[in-house]
mmCIF file of C-alpha atoms in Angstrom:
data_model
loop_
_atom_site.group_PDB
_atom_site.id
_atom_site.type_symbol
_atom_site.label_atom_id
_atom_site.label_comp_id
_atom_site.label_asym_id
_atom_site.label_seq_id
_atom_site.Cartn_x
_atom_site.Cartn_y
_atom_site.Cartn_z
ATOM 1 C CA MET D 1 9.777 13.020 -37.938
ATOM 2 C CA SER D 2 12.169 14.197 -35.191
ATOM 3 C CA THR D 3 13.657 11.800 -32.633
ATOM 4 C CA MET D 4 11.760 13.476 -29.757
ATOM 5 C CA ILE D 5 8.440 13.269 -31.630
ATOM 6 C CA ARG D 6 9.024 9.566 -32.330
ATOM 7 C CA CYS D 7 9.828 8.969 -28.644
ATOM 8 C CA CYS D 8 6.751 10.842 -27.434
ATOM 9 C CA ALA D 9 4.515 9.099 -29.986
ATOM 10 C CA GLY D 10 5.810 5.705 -28.893
ATOM 11 C CA LEU D 11 5.329 6.579 -25.233
ATOM 12 C CA LEU D 12 1.752 7.708 -25.795
ATOM 13 C CA LEU D 13 0.926 4.547 -27.763
ATOM 14 C CA LEU D 14 2.354 2.308 -25.044
ATOM 15 C CA LEU D 15 0.542 4.122 -22.236
ATOM 16 C CA LEU D 16 -2.743 3.828 -24.097
ATOM 17 C CA LEU D 17 -2.470 0.242 -25.269
ATOM 18 C CA SER D 18 -0.265 -1.682 -22.860
ATOM 19 C CA PRO D 19 -2.192 -4.091 -20.615
ATOM 20 C CA SER D 20 0.876 -4.932 -18.539
ATOM 21 C CA LEU D 21 1.021 -4.703 -14.772
ATOM 22 C CA LEU D 22 3.653 -2.651 -12.982
ATOM 23 C CA ALA D 23 3.359 -4.970 -9.964
ATOM 24 C CA ARG D 24 6.284 -7.144 -8.903
ATOM 25 C CA GLU D 25 5.537 -10.128 -6.646
ATOM 26 C CA TYR D 26 8.312 -11.655 -4.532
ATOM 27 C CA PRO D 27 8.472 -14.670 -2.218
ATOM 28 C CA TRP D 28 8.748 -13.531 1.387
ATOM 29 C CA GLN D 29 8.836 -14.992 4.867
ATOM 30 C CA PRO D 30 8.501 -13.061 8.156
ATOM 31 C CA GLY D 31 11.963 -11.978 9.263
ATOM 32 C CA ASN D 32 13.282 -11.426 5.731
ATOM 33 C CA HIS D 33 14.438 -7.851 5.146
ATOM 34 C CA LEU D 34 15.226 -7.904 1.406
ATOM 35 C CA VAL D 35 13.088 -9.021 -1.518
ATOM 36 C CA GLY D 36 13.652 -9.143 -5.257
ATOM 37 C CA GLU D 37 16.765 -8.722 -7.350
ATOM 38 C CA LEU D 38 18.526 -6.116 -9.460
ATOM 39 C CA PHE D 39 18.783 -6.640 -13.207
ATOM 40 C CA HIS D 40 19.705 -4.721 -16.348
ATOM 41 C CA VAL D 41 17.692 -4.240 -19.524
ATOM 42 C CA PRO D 42 19.323 -3.270 -22.846
ATOM 43 C CA ALA D 43 17.583 -0.160 -24.154
ATOM 44 C CA ARG D 44 16.258 0.023 -27.686
ATOM 45 C CA PHE D 45 16.679 3.145 -29.797
ATOM 46 C CA GLU D 46 13.127 4.332 -29.130
ATOM 47 C CA ASP D 47 13.144 3.621 -25.373
ATOM 48 C CA THR D 48 12.763 6.243 -22.635
ATOM 49 C CA PHE D 49 12.690 5.739 -18.870
ATOM 50 C CA HIS D 50 8.914 6.127 -18.977
ATOM 51 C CA LEU D 51 8.629 3.356 -21.563
ATOM 52 C CA LEU D 52 11.024 1.072 -19.701
ATOM 53 C CA GLY D 53 9.261 1.762 -16.403
ATOM 54 C CA LYS D 54 5.875 0.934 -17.905
ATOM 55 C CA LYS D 55 7.204 -2.292 -19.369
ATOM 56 C CA HIS D 56 9.162 -3.533 -16.353
ATOM 57 C CA GLY D 57 7.248 -2.116 -13.376
ATOM 58 C CA TYR D 58 9.112 0.989 -12.184
ATOM 59 C CA GLY D 59 8.383 4.660 -11.748
ATOM 60 C CA TYR D 60 10.224 7.380 -13.628
ATOM 61 C CA LEU D 61 12.002 8.912 -10.611
ATOM 62 C CA GLU D 62 13.298 5.586 -9.290
ATOM 63 C CA LEU D 63 14.783 4.734 -12.698
ATOM 64 C CA LEU D 64 16.304 8.206 -12.818
ATOM 65 C CA ALA D 65 17.886 7.731 -9.374
ATOM 66 C CA ALA D 66 19.192 4.239 -10.170
ATOM 67 C CA ASN D 67 20.735 5.363 -13.490
ATOM 68 C CA PRO D 68 22.182 8.843 -12.826
ATOM 69 C CA ASP D 69 24.575 8.781 -15.789
ATOM 70 C CA ILE D 70 22.017 7.799 -18.460
ATOM 71 C CA ASP D 71 19.847 10.202 -20.470
ATOM 72 C CA PRO D 72 16.255 9.335 -19.414
ATOM 73 C CA TRP D 73 14.804 10.411 -22.774
ATOM 74 C CA LEU D 74 17.406 8.860 -25.063
ATOM 75 C CA PRO D 75 19.286 6.109 -23.209
ATOM 76 C CA GLY D 76 20.709 4.896 -26.511
ATOM 77 C CA GLU D 77 20.558 1.614 -28.379
ATOM 78 C CA GLY D 78 22.024 -1.217 -26.297
ATOM 79 C CA THR D 79 22.594 0.858 -23.131
ATOM 80 C CA ALA D 80 22.239 -1.332 -20.030
ATOM 81 C CA VAL D 81 19.594 0.314 -17.823
ATOM 82 C CA LEU D 82 19.462 -0.857 -14.212
ATOM 83 C CA MET D 83 16.042 -1.987 -13.002
ATOM 84 C CA PRO D 84 15.922 -1.367 -9.221
ATOM 85 C CA GLY D 85 14.026 -4.569 -8.483
ATOM 86 C CA GLN D 86 15.560 -5.332 -5.100
ATOM 87 C CA HIS D 87 14.145 -3.624 -2.028
ATOM 88 C CA VAL D 88 14.900 -3.420 1.657
ATOM 89 C CA LEU D 89 11.433 -3.607 3.151
ATOM 90 C CA PRO D 90 10.484 -0.483 5.111
ATOM 91 C CA HIS D 91 10.676 -0.993 8.851
ATOM 92 C CA GLY D 92 7.290 -1.458 10.475
ATOM 93 C CA ALA D 93 4.133 -3.316 9.591
ATOM 94 C CA THR D 94 4.307 -6.598 7.696
ATOM 95 C CA GLN D 95 0.561 -7.023 7.258
ATOM 96 C CA GLY D 96 -1.804 -5.393 4.825
ATOM 97 C CA ILE D 97 -0.567 -2.336 2.937
ATOM 98 C CA LEU D 98 2.691 -0.513 3.661
ATOM 99 C CA ILE D 99 3.515 2.720 1.779
ATOM 100 C CA ASN D 100 6.923 4.417 1.878
ATOM 101 C CA LEU D 101 6.726 7.942 0.490
ATOM 102 C CA PRO D 102 10.397 8.617 -0.467
ATOM 103 C CA GLU D 103 10.547 5.527 -2.668
ATOM 104 C CA PHE D 104 7.111 6.066 -4.246
ATOM 105 C CA ARG D 105 6.161 2.449 -3.452
ATOM 106 C CA LEU D 106 3.277 0.509 -2.005
ATOM 107 C CA TYR D 107 3.860 -2.958 -0.545
ATOM 108 C CA PHE D 108 1.037 -5.458 -0.076
ATOM 109 C CA PHE D 109 1.729 -8.464 2.145
ATOM 110 C CA SER D 110 -0.292 -11.537 1.199
ATOM 111 C CA PRO D 111 -2.725 -12.789 3.834
ATOM 112 C CA GLU D 112 -0.897 -16.133 3.702
ATOM 113 C CA GLY D 113 2.322 -14.405 4.756
ATOM 114 C CA ASP D 114 4.439 -15.978 2.012
ATOM 115 C CA SER D 115 4.783 -13.170 -0.537
ATOM 116 C CA VAL D 116 4.819 -9.412 -0.951
ATOM 117 C CA VAL D 117 3.678 -7.484 -4.020
ATOM 118 C CA THR D 118 5.046 -4.021 -4.631
ATOM 119 C CA TYR D 119 3.683 -1.285 -6.900
ATOM 120 C CA PRO D 120 5.077 2.107 -7.966
ATOM 121 C CA ILE D 121 2.729 4.898 -6.913
ATOM 122 C CA GLY D 122 2.218 8.612 -7.377
ATOM 123 C CA ILE D 123 2.108 10.683 -4.171
ATOM 124 C CA GLY D 124 1.243 14.256 -3.172
ATOM 125 C CA ARG D 125 2.818 17.124 -5.081
ATOM 126 C CA GLU D 126 4.100 20.432 -3.692
ATOM 127 C CA GLY D 127 1.522 21.937 -1.362
ATOM 128 C CA TRP D 128 -0.490 18.699 -1.246
ATOM 129 C CA ALA D 129 1.707 16.381 0.798
ATOM 130 C CA SER D 130 0.621 12.802 1.412
ATOM 131 C CA PRO D 131 0.153 11.936 5.100
ATOM 132 C CA THR D 132 1.970 9.431 7.294
ATOM 133 C CA GLY D 133 0.477 7.260 10.012
ATOM 134 C CA GLU D 134 -1.543 4.119 10.617
ATOM 135 C CA THR D 135 -5.044 3.674 9.270
ATOM 136 C CA GLN D 136 -7.177 1.106 7.457
ATOM 137 C CA VAL D 137 -9.273 0.639 4.340
ATOM 138 C CA ARG D 138 -12.693 2.041 5.242
ATOM 139 C CA TYR D 139 -14.587 1.877 1.936
ATOM 140 C CA LYS D 140 -14.111 0.447 -1.558
ATOM 141 C CA GLU D 141 -15.788 1.306 -4.838
ATOM 142 C CA ALA D 142 -15.502 0.175 -8.446
ATOM 143 C CA ASN D 143 -16.255 2.681 -11.224
ATOM 144 C CA PRO D 144 -16.351 5.510 -8.701
ATOM 145 C CA ARG D 145 -17.748 8.957 -9.124
ATOM 146 C CA TRP D 146 -15.460 11.763 -7.988
ATOM 147 C CA PHE D 147 -16.741 14.550 -5.782
ATOM 148 C CA PRO D 148 -13.745 16.910 -5.650
ATOM 149 C CA PRO D 149 -13.384 18.878 -2.424
ATOM 150 C CA GLN D 150 -13.647 22.653 -2.539
ATOM 151 C CA SER D 151 -9.882 23.043 -2.144
ATOM 152 C CA ILE D 152 -9.253 21.122 -5.376
ATOM 153 C CA ILE D 153 -12.011 22.974 -7.229
ATOM 154 C CA GLU D 154 -10.332 26.238 -6.195
ATOM 155 C CA ASP D 155 -6.914 24.926 -7.203
ATOM 156 C CA TYR D 156 -8.233 24.102 -10.687
ATOM 157 C CA ALA D 157 -9.842 27.539 -10.895
ATOM 158 C CA LEU D 158 -6.500 29.230 -10.167
ATOM 159 C CA ARG D 159 -5.166 27.463 -13.272
ATOM 160 C CA GLY D 160 -8.123 28.632 -15.334
ATOM 161 C CA GLU D 161 -9.792 25.206 -15.388
ATOM 162 C CA HIS D 162 -13.401 24.489 -14.469
ATOM 163 C CA LEU D 163 -13.988 21.405 -12.344
ATOM 164 C CA PRO D 164 -17.573 20.187 -11.847
ATOM 165 C CA ARG D 165 -18.934 19.190 -8.456
ATOM 166 C CA MET D 166 -19.150 15.593 -9.634
ATOM 167 C CA VAL D 167 -17.099 13.728 -12.246
ATOM 168 C CA PRO D 168 -18.865 10.542 -13.442
ATOM 169 C CA PRO D 169 -17.113 7.202 -14.018
ATOM 170 C CA GLY D 170 -15.167 7.022 -17.252
ATOM 171 C CA PRO D 171 -11.909 8.012 -18.938
ATOM 172 C CA GLU D 172 -12.043 11.597 -17.610
ATOM 173 C CA ASN D 173 -12.294 10.492 -13.987
ATOM 174 C CA PRO D 174 -8.996 11.043 -12.091
ATOM 175 C CA LEU D 175 -9.824 8.137 -9.759
ATOM 176 C CA GLY D 176 -9.629 5.590 -12.554
ATOM 177 C CA ALA D 177 -11.715 2.432 -12.305
ATOM 178 C CA TYR D 178 -11.247 1.657 -8.597
ATOM 179 C CA LYS D 179 -10.750 3.489 -5.314
ATOM 180 C CA MET D 180 -10.140 2.500 -1.698
ATOM 181 C CA ASN D 181 -10.928 5.186 0.871
ATOM 182 C CA LEU D 182 -8.761 5.289 3.967
ATOM 183 C CA ALA D 183 -10.010 6.003 7.474
ATOM 184 C CA MET D 184 -7.758 9.059 7.405
ATOM 185 C CA GLY D 185 -9.477 12.235 6.253
ATOM 186 C CA ALA D 186 -10.273 12.227 2.533
ATOM 187 C CA TYR D 187 -7.213 10.250 1.436
ATOM 188 C CA VAL D 188 -7.735 7.498 -1.141
ATOM 189 C CA ILE D 189 -5.762 4.776 -2.898
ATOM 190 C CA HIS D 190 -7.011 4.866 -6.492
ATOM 191 C CA GLY D 191 -6.331 4.416 -10.184
ATOM 192 C CA THR D 192 -5.707 7.272 -12.596
ATOM 193 C CA ASN D 193 -6.512 8.775 -15.956
ATOM 194 C CA LYS D 194 -2.928 10.102 -16.124
ATOM 195 C CA PRO D 195 -0.599 7.071 -15.968
ATOM 196 C CA PHE D 196 2.360 9.244 -16.935
ATOM 197 C CA GLY D 197 2.625 10.365 -13.283
ATOM 198 C CA ILE D 198 3.105 6.965 -11.669
ATOM 199 C CA GLY D 199 6.197 7.049 -9.453
ATOM 200 C CA MET D 200 6.204 10.849 -9.133
ATOM 201 C CA ARG D 201 4.921 13.679 -6.901
ATOM 202 C CA VAL D 202 1.762 14.399 -8.862
ATOM 203 C CA SER D 203 -1.381 13.903 -6.759
ATOM 204 C CA SER D 204 -3.395 16.062 -4.385
ATOM 205 C CA GLY D 205 -2.172 13.935 -1.490
ATOM 206 C CA CYS D 206 -3.798 10.624 -2.436
ATOM 207 C CA PHE D 207 -1.987 7.512 -3.634
ATOM 208 C CA ARG D 208 -2.188 6.910 -7.368
ATOM 209 C CA LEU D 209 -1.664 3.483 -8.955
ATOM 210 C CA ASP D 210 -1.624 2.352 -12.551
ATOM 211 C CA ASN D 211 -5.141 1.246 -13.519
ATOM 212 C CA ASN D 212 -4.088 -2.332 -14.146
ATOM 213 C CA ASP D 213 -2.348 -2.467 -10.772
ATOM 214 C CA ILE D 214 -5.304 -1.126 -8.790
ATOM 215 C CA GLY D 215 -7.499 -3.576 -10.702
ATOM 216 C CA GLU D 216 -5.312 -6.435 -9.460
ATOM 217 C CA LEU D 217 -4.991 -5.124 -5.886
ATOM 218 C CA PHE D 218 -8.621 -4.076 -5.330
ATOM 219 C CA PRO D 219 -10.229 -7.544 -4.986
ATOM 220 C CA GLN D 220 -7.460 -8.765 -2.655
ATOM 221 C CA VAL D 221 -7.961 -6.043 -0.050
ATOM 222 C CA PRO D 222 -10.903 -6.558 2.336
ATOM 223 C CA LEU D 223 -12.437 -3.734 4.307
ATOM 224 C CA GLY D 224 -10.492 -3.117 7.491
ATOM 225 C CA THR D 225 -7.136 -4.002 5.933
ATOM 226 C CA PRO D 226 -4.434 -2.140 7.893
ATOM 227 C CA VAL D 227 -2.563 0.582 6.007
ATOM 228 C CA THR D 228 0.720 1.998 7.301
ATOM 229 C CA ILE D 229 2.247 5.070 5.621
ATOM 230 C CA VAL D 230 5.864 5.931 6.479
ATOM 231 C CA ASN D 231 8.554 8.388 5.442
ATOM 232 C CA GLN D 232 11.748 6.306 5.471
ATOM 233 C CA PRO D 233 14.395 7.575 3.031
ATOM 234 C CA PHE D 234 16.995 5.239 4.582
ATOM 235 C CA LYS D 235 16.322 1.551 5.167
ATOM 236 C CA LEU D 236 18.507 -1.105 6.807
ATOM 237 C CA GLY D 237 18.218 -4.864 6.415
ATOM 238 C CA ILE D 238 20.114 -8.110 6.864
ATOM 239 C CA HIS D 239 20.560 -10.347 3.830
ATOM 240 C CA GLN D 240 22.641 -13.537 3.849
ATOM 241 C CA GLY D 241 24.308 -12.394 7.054
ATOM 242 C CA ALA D 242 25.434 -8.969 5.756
ATOM 243 C CA LEU D 243 23.996 -5.514 6.479
ATOM 244 C CA TYR D 244 22.483 -3.551 3.586
ATOM 245 C CA LEU D 245 21.507 0.112 3.279
ATOM 246 C CA GLU D 246 19.044 1.523 0.743
ATOM 247 C CA ALA D 247 18.974 5.325 0.392
ATOM 248 C CA HIS D 248 16.405 7.574 -1.289
ATOM 249 C CA THR D 249 16.154 11.349 -1.530
ATOM 250 C CA PRO D 250 14.555 12.468 1.757
ATOM 251 C CA LEU D 251 11.194 14.255 1.642
ATOM 252 C CA ASP D 252 10.128 16.901 4.157
ATOM 253 C CA GLU D 253 6.702 17.208 5.785
ATOM 254 C CA HIS D 254 5.500 19.032 2.664
ATOM 255 C CA GLY D 255 6.510 16.144 0.398
ATOM 256 C CA LEU D 256 9.465 18.031 -1.101
ATOM 257 C CA PRO D 257 13.111 16.934 -1.373
ATOM 258 C CA THR D 258 14.906 18.223 1.689
ATOM 259 C CA ALA D 259 18.491 19.038 2.638
ATOM 260 C CA LEU D 260 18.244 17.329 5.997
ATOM 261 C CA ASP D 261 21.458 16.295 7.791
ATOM 262 C CA ARG D 262 21.584 12.868 6.187
ATOM 263 C CA PHE D 263 24.494 11.569 8.212
ATOM 264 C CA ALA D 264 22.854 12.552 11.492
ATOM 265 C CA ALA D 265 19.769 10.710 10.240
ATOM 266 C CA ILE D 266 21.875 7.638 9.429
ATOM 267 C CA ARG D 267 23.513 7.670 12.870
ATOM 268 C CA ASP D 268 20.074 7.897 14.465
ATOM 269 C CA LEU D 269 18.878 5.017 12.302
ATOM 270 C CA MET D 270 21.881 2.888 13.257
ATOM 271 C CA SER D 271 21.078 3.527 16.901
ATOM 272 C CA GLU D 272 17.359 2.793 16.477
ATOM 273 C CA ARG D 273 18.083 -0.457 14.617
ATOM 274 C CA ALA D 274 20.857 -1.587 16.936
ATOM 275 C CA GLU D 275 19.609 -5.159 16.666
ATOM 276 C CA LEU D 276 20.789 -5.090 13.041
ATOM 277 C CA THR D 277 24.081 -3.232 13.467
ATOM 278 C CA TYR D 278 25.283 -5.079 16.582
ATOM 279 C CA GLY D 279 28.358 -7.166 15.813
ATOM 280 C CA MET D 280 28.799 -5.627 12.352
ATOM 281 C CA ARG D 281 31.939 -4.095 10.907
ATOM 282 C CA LEU D 282 30.561 -1.007 9.167
ATOM 283 C CA ASP D 283 32.116 0.497 6.040
ATOM 284 C CA TRP D 284 31.547 4.211 6.691
ATOM 285 C CA ALA D 285 33.143 5.292 3.411
ATOM 286 C CA ARG D 286 30.624 3.123 1.562
ATOM 287 C CA ILE D 287 27.806 4.427 3.766
ATOM 288 C CA ARG D 288 28.665 8.020 2.792
ATOM 289 C CA GLU D 289 28.708 7.062 -0.895
ATOM 290 C CA VAL D 290 25.308 5.363 -0.648
ATOM 291 C CA VAL D 291 23.711 8.250 1.234
ATOM 292 C CA ASP D 292 25.143 10.882 -1.127
ATOM 293 C CA ALA D 293 24.115 8.976 -4.259
ATOM 294 C CA ALA D 294 20.581 8.112 -3.036
ATOM 295 C CA GLU D 295 20.178 5.673 -5.939
ATOM 296 C CA GLY D 296 17.445 3.664 -4.252
ATOM 297 C CA VAL D 297 19.127 0.247 -4.451
ATOM 298 C CA PRO D 298 20.366 -1.894 -1.542
ATOM 299 C CA VAL D 299 24.139 -1.801 -1.041
ATOM 300 C CA LYS D 300 26.162 -3.945 1.362
ATOM 301 C CA ILE D 301 27.655 -1.717 4.087
ATOM 302 C CA GLY D 302 28.605 -4.154 6.834
ATOM 303 C CA GLU D 303 29.699 -7.698 7.536
ATOM 304 C CA PRO D 304 29.881 -9.664 10.800
ATOM 305 C CA LEU D 305 32.963 -9.077 12.920
ATOM 306 C CA ARG D 306 35.250 -12.081 12.889
ATOM 307 C CA LEU D 307 36.636 -12.931 16.327
#
């Protein structure tokens, strides 16, 4: 059996059988900007980034960004693979659900205000961009039926696939076992029958979670829970007195990687978050490295000026 066949067979078996959650829960207090920690995992011979992501709670693209010099399909026995488990929290809401599109992540702040859980998610693919804005959870359903809109039926037809007007609950249902409708058009936070796409641009604009993750999140989210969706490729935060920058590949309004003027965007961000940059000695050479690399991990870029 070839190496690639063994890898694919192992991946399929893990995706079908693994009951593990991709969620990562971190202690948090209002005012904290960073949560979690970075760590390395030694790869086994049969590992791929998809397997490691499924086991440790990360999407494929974020592992790819954090480990640019490692083969994602054959990392190699004993190779130390970085798990990007530290996050600068996106700027904005710190209640309910917060989604940041460029990092393919959903954050859920506990009602008690003492922890945050984060999940890798799939977002809208080319031509089906996920929205941004503020909304709330309008409706929840377990074992949902799927009534695909006409646009999706037509999209399937263009690919030579027939899609019925209603897909019943079960393993063929793209919504998985749970869905949470947003008060924002037809957009939904839901499970999936295709877990391979978690952490990628794969959906028709909705937000796709691993089935085990949505099963954990669903009962914790009451109707009316606020949901904030942002597009923040660059995030700033203070941690232990120093300034950190986390950079992801920017996405345009269509959900595609964009060649925007990243340094103009960083200067604008520094100006907008002046309360964080005031009194800091900034390392602009390091800032350029972080922005160019877009590895999705927090990096220290400034320290307090010493008078």
